[in-house]
Coordinates of C-alpha atoms in Angstrom, one line a residue:
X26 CA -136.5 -66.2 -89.9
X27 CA -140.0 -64.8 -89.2
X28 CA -143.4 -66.2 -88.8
X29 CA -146.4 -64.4 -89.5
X30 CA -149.4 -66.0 -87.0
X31 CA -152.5 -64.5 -89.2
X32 CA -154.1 -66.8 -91.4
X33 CA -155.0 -64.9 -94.7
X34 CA -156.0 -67.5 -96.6
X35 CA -158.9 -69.9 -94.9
X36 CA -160.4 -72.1 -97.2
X37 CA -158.7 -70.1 -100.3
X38 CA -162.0 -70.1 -102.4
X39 CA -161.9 -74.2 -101.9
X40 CA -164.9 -74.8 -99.9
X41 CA -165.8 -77.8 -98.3
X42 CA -168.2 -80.1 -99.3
X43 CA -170.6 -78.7 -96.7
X44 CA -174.0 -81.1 -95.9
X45 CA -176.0 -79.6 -93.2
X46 CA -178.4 -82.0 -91.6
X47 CA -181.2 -82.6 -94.1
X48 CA -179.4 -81.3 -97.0
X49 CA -179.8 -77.8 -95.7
X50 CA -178.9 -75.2 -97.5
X51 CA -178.1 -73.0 -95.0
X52 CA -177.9 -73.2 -91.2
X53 CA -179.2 -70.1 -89.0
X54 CA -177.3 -69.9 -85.7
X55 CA -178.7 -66.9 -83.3
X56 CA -176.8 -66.1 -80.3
X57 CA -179.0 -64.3 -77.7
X58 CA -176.5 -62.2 -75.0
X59 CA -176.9 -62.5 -71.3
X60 CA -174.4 -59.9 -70.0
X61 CA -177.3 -58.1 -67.7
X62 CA -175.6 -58.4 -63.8
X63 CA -172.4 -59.2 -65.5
X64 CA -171.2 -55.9 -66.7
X65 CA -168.6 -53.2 -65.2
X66 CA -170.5 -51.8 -62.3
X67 CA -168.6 -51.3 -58.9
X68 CA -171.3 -53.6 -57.4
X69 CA -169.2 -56.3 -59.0
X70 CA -166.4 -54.8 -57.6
X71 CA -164.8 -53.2 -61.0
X72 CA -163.5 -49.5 -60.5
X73 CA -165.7 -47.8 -63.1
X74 CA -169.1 -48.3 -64.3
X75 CA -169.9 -49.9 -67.8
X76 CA -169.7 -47.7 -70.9
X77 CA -169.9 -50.3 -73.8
X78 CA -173.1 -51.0 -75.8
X79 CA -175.7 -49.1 -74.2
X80 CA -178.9 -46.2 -75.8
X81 CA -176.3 -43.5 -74.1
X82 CA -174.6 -42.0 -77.0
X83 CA -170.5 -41.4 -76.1
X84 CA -170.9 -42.8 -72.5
X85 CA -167.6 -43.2 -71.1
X86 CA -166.8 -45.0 -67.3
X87 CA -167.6 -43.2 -64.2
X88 CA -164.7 -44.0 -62.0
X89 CA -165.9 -45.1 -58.2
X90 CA -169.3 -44.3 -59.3
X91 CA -172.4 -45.9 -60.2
X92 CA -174.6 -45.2 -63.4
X93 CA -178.0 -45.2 -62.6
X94 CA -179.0 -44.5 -66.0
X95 CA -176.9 -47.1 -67.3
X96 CA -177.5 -49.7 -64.7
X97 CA -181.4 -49.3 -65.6
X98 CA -180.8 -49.4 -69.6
X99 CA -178.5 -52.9 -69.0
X100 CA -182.3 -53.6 -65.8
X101 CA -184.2 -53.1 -69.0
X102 CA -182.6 -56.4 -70.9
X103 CA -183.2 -58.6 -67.7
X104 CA -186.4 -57.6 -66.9
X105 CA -188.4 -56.8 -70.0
X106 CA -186.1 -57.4 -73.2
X107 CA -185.0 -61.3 -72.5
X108 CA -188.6 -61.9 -72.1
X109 CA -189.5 -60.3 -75.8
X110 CA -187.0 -62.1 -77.4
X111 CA -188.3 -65.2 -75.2
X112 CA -191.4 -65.1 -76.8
X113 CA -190.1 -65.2 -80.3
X114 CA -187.6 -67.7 -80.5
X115 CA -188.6 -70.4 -77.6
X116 CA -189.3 -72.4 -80.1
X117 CA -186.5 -72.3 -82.1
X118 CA -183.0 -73.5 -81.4
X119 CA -180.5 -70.7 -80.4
X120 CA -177.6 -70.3 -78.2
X121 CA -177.3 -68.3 -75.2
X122 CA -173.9 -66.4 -74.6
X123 CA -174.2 -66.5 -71.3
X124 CA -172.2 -64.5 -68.7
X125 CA -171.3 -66.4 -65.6
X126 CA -172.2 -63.8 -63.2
X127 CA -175.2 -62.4 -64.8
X128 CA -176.9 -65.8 -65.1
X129 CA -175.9 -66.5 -61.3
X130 CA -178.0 -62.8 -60.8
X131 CA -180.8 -64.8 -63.0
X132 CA -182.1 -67.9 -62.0
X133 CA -185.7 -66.7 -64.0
X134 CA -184.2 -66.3 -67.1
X135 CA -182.0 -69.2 -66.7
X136 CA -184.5 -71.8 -66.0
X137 CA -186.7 -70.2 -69.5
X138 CA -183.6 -70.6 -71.2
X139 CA -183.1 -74.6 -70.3
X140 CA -187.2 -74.8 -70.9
X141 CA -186.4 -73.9 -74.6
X142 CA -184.0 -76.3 -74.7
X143 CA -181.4 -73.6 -75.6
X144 CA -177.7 -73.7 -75.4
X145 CA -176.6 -72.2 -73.0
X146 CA -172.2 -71.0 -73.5
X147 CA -169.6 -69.2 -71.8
X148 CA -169.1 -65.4 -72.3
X149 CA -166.9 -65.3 -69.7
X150 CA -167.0 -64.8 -66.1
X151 CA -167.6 -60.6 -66.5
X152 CA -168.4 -58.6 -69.2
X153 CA -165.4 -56.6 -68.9
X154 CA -162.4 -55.9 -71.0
X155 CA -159.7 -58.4 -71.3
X156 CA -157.3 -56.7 -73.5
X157 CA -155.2 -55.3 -71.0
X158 CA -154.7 -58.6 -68.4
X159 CA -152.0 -60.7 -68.2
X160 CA -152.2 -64.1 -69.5
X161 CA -152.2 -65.6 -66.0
X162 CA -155.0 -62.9 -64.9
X163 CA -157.1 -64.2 -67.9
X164 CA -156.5 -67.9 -67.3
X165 CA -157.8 -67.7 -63.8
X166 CA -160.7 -65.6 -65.1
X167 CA -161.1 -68.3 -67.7
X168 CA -161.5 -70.9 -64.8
X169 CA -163.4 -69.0 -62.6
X170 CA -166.0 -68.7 -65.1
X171 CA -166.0 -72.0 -66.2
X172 CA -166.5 -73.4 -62.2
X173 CA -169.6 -70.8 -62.0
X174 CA -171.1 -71.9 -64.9
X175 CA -171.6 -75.1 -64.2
X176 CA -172.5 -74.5 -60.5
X177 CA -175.0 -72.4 -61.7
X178 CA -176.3 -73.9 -65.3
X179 CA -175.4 -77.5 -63.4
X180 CA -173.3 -78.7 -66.4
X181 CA -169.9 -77.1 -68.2
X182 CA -170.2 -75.0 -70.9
X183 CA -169.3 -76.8 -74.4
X184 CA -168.7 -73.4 -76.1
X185 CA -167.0 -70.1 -75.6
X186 CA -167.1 -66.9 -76.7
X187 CA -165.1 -64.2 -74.5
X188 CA -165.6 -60.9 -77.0
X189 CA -164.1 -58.3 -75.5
X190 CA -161.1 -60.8 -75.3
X191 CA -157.5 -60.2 -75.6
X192 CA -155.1 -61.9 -78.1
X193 CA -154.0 -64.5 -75.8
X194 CA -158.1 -65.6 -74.7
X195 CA -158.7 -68.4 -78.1
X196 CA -155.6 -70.3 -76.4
X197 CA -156.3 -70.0 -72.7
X198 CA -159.6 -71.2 -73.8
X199 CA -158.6 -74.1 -75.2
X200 CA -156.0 -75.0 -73.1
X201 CA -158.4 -74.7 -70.1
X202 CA -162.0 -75.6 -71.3
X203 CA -162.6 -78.5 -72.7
X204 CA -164.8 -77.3 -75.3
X205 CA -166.5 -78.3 -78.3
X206 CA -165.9 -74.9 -80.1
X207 CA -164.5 -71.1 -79.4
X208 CA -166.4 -68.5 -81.3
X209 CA -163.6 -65.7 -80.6
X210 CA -163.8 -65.1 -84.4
X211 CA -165.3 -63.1 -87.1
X212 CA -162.8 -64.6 -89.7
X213 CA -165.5 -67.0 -91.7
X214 CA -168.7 -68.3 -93.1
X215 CA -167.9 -71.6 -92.2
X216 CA -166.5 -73.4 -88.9
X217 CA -162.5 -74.0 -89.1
X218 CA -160.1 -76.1 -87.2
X219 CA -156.7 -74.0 -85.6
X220 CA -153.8 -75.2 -83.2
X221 CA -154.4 -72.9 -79.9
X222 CA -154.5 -74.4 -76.6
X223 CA -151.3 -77.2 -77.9
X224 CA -154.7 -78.9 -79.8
X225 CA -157.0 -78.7 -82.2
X226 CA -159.1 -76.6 -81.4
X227 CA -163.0 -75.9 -83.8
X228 CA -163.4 -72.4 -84.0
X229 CA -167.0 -71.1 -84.9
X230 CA -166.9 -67.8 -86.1
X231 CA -169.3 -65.5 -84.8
X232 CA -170.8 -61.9 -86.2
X233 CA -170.4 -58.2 -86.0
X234 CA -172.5 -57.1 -88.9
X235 CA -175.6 -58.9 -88.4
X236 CA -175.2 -57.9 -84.7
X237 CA -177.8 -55.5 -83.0
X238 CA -174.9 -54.0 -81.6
X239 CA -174.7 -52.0 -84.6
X240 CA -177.9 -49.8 -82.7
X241 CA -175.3 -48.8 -80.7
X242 CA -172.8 -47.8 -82.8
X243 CA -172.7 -44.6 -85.3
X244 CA -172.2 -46.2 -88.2
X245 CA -174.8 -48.6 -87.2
X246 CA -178.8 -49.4 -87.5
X247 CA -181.4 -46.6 -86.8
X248 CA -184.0 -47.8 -87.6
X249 CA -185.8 -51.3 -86.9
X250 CA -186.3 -52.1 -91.3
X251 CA -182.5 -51.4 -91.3
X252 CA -181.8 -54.3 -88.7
X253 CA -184.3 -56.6 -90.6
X254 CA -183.3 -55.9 -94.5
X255 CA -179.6 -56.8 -93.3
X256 CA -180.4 -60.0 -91.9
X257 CA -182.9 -60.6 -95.4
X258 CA -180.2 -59.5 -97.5
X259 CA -177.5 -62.0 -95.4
X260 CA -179.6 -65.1 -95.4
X261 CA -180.5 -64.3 -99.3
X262 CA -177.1 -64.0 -100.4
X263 CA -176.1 -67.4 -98.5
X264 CA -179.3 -69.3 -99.4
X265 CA -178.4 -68.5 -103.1
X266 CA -174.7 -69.9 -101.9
X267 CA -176.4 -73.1 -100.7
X268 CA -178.5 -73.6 -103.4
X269 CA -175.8 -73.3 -105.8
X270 CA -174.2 -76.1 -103.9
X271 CA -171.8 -74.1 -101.4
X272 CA -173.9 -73.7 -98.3
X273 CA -172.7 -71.3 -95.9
X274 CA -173.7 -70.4 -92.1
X275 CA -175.5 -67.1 -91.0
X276 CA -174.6 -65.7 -87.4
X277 CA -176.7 -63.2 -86.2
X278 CA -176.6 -61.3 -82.8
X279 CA -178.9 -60.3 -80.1
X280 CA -178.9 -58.8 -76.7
X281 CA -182.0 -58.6 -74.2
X282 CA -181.2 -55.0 -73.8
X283 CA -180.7 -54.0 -77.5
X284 CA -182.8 -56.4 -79.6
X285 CA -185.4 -56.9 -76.5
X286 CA -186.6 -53.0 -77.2
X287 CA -190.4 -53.4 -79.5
X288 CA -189.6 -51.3 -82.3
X289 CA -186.5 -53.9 -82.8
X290 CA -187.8 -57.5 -81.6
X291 CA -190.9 -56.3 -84.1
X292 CA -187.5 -55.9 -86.9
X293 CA -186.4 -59.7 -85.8
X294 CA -190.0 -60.9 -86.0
X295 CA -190.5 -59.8 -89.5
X296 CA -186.8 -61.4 -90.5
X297 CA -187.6 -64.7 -88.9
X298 CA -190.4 -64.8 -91.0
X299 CA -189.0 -64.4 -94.1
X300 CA -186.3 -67.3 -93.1
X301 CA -188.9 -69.6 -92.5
X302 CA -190.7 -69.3 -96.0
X303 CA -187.5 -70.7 -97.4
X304 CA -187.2 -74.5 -97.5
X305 CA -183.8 -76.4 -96.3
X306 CA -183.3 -74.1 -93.7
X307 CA -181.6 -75.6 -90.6
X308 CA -181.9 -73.4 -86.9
X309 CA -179.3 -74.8 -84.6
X310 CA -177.7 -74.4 -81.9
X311 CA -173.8 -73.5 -82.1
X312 CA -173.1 -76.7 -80.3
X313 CA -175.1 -78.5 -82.5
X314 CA -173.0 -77.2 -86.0
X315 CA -170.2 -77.6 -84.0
X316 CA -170.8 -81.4 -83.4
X317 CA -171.8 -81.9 -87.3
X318 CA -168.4 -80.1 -88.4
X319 CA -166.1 -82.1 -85.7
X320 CA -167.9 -85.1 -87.5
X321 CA -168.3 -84.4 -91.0
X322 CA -165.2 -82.3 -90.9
X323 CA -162.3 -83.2 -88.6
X324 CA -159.0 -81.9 -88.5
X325 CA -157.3 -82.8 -91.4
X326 CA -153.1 -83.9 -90.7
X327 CA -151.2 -82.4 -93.6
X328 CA -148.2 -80.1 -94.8
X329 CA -147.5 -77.7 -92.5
X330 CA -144.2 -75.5 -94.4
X331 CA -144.9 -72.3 -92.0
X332 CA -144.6 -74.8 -88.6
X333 CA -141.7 -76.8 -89.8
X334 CA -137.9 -76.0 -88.9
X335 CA -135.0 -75.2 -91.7
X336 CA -133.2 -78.7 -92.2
X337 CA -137.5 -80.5 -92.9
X338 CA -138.7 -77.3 -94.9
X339 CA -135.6 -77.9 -97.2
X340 CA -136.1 -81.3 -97.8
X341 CA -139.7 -81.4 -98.6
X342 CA -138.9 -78.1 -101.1
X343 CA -135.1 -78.3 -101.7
X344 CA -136.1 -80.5 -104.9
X345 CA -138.6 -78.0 -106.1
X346 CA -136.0 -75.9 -108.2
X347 CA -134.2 -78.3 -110.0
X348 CA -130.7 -79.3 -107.9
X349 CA -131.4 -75.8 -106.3
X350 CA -131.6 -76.1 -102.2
X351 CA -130.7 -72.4 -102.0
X352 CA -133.8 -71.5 -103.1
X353 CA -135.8 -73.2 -100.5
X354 CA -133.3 -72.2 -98.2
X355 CA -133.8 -68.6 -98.8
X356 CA -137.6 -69.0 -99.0
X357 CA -137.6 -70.5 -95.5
X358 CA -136.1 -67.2 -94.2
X359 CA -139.1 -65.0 -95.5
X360 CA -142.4 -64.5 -93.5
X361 CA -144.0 -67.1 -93.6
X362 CA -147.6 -68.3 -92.2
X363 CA -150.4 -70.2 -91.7
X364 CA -151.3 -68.8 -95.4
X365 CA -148.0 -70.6 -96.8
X366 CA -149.5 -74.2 -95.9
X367 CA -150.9 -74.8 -99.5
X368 CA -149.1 -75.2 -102.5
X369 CA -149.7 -71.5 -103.9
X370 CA -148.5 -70.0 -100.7
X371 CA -144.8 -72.2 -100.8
X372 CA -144.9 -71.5 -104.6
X373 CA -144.4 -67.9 -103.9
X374 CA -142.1 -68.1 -101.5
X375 CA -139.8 -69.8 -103.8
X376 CA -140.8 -68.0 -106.5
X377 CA -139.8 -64.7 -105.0
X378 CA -136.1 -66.3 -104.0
X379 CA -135.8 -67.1 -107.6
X380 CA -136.7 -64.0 -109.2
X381 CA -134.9 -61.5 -106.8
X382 CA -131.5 -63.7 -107.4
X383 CA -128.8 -62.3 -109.7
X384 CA -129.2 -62.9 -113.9
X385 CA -126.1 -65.8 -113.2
X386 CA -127.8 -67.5 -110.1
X387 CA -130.9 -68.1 -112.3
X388 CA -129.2 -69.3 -115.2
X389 CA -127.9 -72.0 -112.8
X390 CA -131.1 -73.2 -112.3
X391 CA -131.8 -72.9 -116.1
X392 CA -128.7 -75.5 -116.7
X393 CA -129.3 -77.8 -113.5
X394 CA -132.5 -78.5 -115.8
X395 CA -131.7 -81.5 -117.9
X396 CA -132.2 -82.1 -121.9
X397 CA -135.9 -82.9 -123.1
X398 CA -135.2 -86.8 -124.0
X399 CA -131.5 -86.3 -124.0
X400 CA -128.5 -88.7 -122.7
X401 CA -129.7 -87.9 -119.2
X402 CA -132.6 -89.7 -119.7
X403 CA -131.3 -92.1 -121.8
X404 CA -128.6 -93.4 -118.7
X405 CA -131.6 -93.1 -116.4
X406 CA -130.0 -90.1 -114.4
X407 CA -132.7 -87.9 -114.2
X408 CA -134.3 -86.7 -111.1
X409 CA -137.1 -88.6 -110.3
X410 CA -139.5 -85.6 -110.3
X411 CA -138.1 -84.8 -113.8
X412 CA -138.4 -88.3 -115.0
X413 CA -141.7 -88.5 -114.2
X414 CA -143.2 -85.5 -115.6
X415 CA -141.1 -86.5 -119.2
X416 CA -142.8 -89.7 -118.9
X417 CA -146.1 -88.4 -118.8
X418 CA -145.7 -86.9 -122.1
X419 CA -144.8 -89.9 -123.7
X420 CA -140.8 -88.6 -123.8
X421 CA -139.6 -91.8 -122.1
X422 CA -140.9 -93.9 -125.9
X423 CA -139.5 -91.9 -128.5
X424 CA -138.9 -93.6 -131.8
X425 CA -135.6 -93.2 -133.0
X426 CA -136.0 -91.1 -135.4
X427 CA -138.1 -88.7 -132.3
X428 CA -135.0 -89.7 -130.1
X429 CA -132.7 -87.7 -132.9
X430 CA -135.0 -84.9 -133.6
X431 CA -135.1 -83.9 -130.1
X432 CA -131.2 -84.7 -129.3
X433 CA -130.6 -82.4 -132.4
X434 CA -133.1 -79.4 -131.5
X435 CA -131.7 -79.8 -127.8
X436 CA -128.1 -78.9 -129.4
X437 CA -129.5 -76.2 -131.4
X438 CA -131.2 -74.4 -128.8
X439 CA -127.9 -74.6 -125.9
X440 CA -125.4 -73.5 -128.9
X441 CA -127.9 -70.5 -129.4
X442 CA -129.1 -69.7 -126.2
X443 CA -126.4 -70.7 -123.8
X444 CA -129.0 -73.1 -121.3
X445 CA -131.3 -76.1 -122.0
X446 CA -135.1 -75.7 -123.4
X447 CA -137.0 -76.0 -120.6
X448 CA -141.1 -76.4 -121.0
X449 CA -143.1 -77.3 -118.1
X450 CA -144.2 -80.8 -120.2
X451 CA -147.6 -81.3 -117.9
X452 CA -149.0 -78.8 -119.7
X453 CA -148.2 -80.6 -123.2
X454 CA -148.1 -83.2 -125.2
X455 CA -145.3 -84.8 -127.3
X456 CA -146.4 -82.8 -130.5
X457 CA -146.8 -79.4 -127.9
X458 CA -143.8 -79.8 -127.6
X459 CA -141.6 -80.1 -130.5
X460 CA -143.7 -76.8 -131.7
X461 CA -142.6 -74.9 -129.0
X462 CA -139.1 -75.8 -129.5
X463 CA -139.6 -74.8 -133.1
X464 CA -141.4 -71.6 -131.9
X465 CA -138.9 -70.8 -129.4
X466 CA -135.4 -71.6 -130.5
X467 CA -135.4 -68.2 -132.8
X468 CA -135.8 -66.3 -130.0
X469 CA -133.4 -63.3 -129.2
X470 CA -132.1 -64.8 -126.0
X471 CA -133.3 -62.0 -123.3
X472 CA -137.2 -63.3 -124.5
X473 CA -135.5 -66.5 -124.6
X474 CA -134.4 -66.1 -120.8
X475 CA -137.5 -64.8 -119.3
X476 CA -139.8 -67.5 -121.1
X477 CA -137.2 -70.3 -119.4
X478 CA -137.4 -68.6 -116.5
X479 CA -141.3 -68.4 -116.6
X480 CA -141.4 -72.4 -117.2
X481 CA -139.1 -73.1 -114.3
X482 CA -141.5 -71.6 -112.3
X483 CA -144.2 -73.4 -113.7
X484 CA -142.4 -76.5 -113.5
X485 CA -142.3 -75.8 -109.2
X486 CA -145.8 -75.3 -109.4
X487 CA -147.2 -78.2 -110.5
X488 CA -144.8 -80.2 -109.0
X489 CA -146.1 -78.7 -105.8
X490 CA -149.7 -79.0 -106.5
X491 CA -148.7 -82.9 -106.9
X492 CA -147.1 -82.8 -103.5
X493 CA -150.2 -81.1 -101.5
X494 CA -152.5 -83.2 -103.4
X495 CA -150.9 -86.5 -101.9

């Protein structure tokens, strides 16, 4: 038995019925990075100096040595690029990821950042890699940080967002902060619940394409019109989404030392602009969607196939196949996932079980399916799935003379084919019916077999639409 942990599938298309404050049709969250006095420097004690996100193109660490040119490049942020980007979006509502040691190294910056009323979250206690520590290593970084921030900041941080984080960091997160959201994520549009931490934990997905990092990157922004026709064409695309009644959220991602530079913040200015034409646009903070998604939005409590063990999965799906338990025995043994919790993904599962099993197996699920309005149904000894879905086609009040016409094309159609007529009757009426048993008892039984085949499965599916919808 294997379990695959990805989830593939998010909201599968199937989005939910989204109402931003004000009726909004779209919410702009801007995260403004504060790693300046936080990064790899052996100042800070780390062995190397920092080599990530910087103007230096293919910097790599100096081991036991400092990098004046990138410790004055990271200086520029903190001195002269967090005040640019100040002075554009003080009045609006962003989010600070803020490093734990680089806002101890700022007590400026930090008290402009509470004066705009921003947000202020965790990005950890360095800006360093955590790919590489051990879950323990990253735990007590994770509470370190969280003890500095709010000695510093003077209240705990409500959201989190490690980045250079290891697999492990969204579930020491949760399990150690008690946090309104994690934004370890790129995986969405939209705000989603997971299990991490032995909770439910909101995760608020955050950005790499409308990033400024991408200045830093070869296959990034050059120019500052690059930056700012990516962020138009973003909140375009989703504003059309929330007009058409879908609305969406747009991340976008600043740093003092990247975004902070003129020829960029000028880029931002002219992008900002363009949002604010627009009417039903919300700004807010991370915290504050976070909040409205935990309330409009909790976690829901529902089927869970991928989390459940052998003996449950079989008897929620053992009925599926008609008085075929293999099948769900055999599906429970694939890989399943988070992307299996919903009716399509346990479909398939099954469905692949029954079409890799031998010609004979599947023409024992073909006969454990019982006569259309036959002497099964007539005693009463149908399944109750099976008597239900004959009912809804009116098969349960035959006339005598229907009761005879069926009971007759029923023997036909078994002396012919060698299995019972099998039609997935939620998809037809009485009348549907008796044509397709018409149609399909001349047949050459190979066509005869695949189209039973082809029902059964049809048959599973709608019975397990039924059971995800309730």
């Amino acid at each position: 038995m294997s379990r695959y942990p990805r989830d593939m599938t998010g909201y599968g298309g199937q989005w939910p019925r989204v109402t931003w404050p004000g009726g909004a049709k779209i919410a702009v969250q801007i995260v403004l990075n504060y790693e300046e006095g936080g990064e790899n420097n052996i100042l800070h004690g780390d062995a190397a100096s920092e080599a990530f996100l910087s103007e230096i193109t293919g910097a790599v660490p100096w081991p036991g040595q400092r990098h004046w040119n990138m410790e004055s490049i990271y200086e520029y942020g903190s001195r002269a690029g967090f005040w640019r980007v100040h002075s554009l979006l003080q009045d609006i509502p962003i989010t600070v990821y803020g490093v734990a040691t680089a806002l101890a190294r700022a007590p400026l910056q930090l008290s402009a950042m509470q004066a705009a009323g921003w947000e202020i979250a965790s990005h950890g206690l360095k800006w360093i890699e955590h790919k590489d520590m051990s879950a323990d290593e990253e735990r007590a970084q994770i509470r370190e940080a969280i003890r500095l921030h709010t000695e510093v900041v003077g209240t705990p941080p409500r959201g989190w967002y490690t980045g250079r984080c290891s697999v492990n960091t969204v579930d020491l997160a949760a399990e150690v902060g008690d946090l309104a959201y994690i934004a370890d994520s790129y995986a969405d549009d939209l705000p989603y619940w997971v299990k991490a931490g032995g909770k439910d934990q909101l995760i608020v997905p955050y950005t790499m394409d409308c990033n400024d990092m991408r200045f830093a990157i070869q296959a990034g922004f050059t120019t500052g019109d690059q930056f700012e026709s990516y962020l138009k064409d973003s909140f375009d695309m989703l504003y059309a989404e929330g007009e058409a009644g879908a609305p969406k959220m747009l991340s976008i991602g600043l740093h003092c030392r990247i975004a902070g530079r003129p020829g960029r913040a000028i880029a931002l200015k002219r992008a900002l602009d363009h949002f604010v034409q627009h009417d039903g646009v919300w700004f807010a903070t991370r915290e504050q969607i976070a909040d409205h998604w935990a309330r409009e939005h909790p976690p829901l409590a529902g089927l869970r196939p991928s989390e459940m063990d052998k003996a449950t999965f079989v008897s929620e799906f053992g009925g599926v196949y008609e008085h075929s338990h293999w099948i769900a025995e055999g599906a429970y043994e694939l890989e399943l996932g988070p992307s299996h919790d919903n009716a399509a993904g346990v479909h398939n599962a099954l469905a692949r079980v029954f079409r890799s099993a031998s010609k004979d197996r599947r023409l024992g699920v073909l006969n454990a399916h019982p006569d259309l309005a036959g002497k099964l149904a007539a005693a009463g000894r149908l399944t109750k799935e099976s008597s239900g879905e004959q009912a809804g086609a009116g098969l349960d009040m035959l006339t005598d003379k229907e009761r005879e016409t069926f009971q007759k094309l029923n023997a036909d159609y078994v002396a012919r084919h060698g299995f019972p007529f099998i039609i997935a009757v939620k998809d037809n009426t009485k009348a549907s019916i008796l044509e397709a048993f018409h149609r399909r008892i001349g047949n050459d039984r190979d066509a005869e077999f695949a189209e039973a085949c082809r029902q059964v499965e049809r048959i599973a599916e709608l019975r397990l639409k039924e059971k995800f919808a309730t």
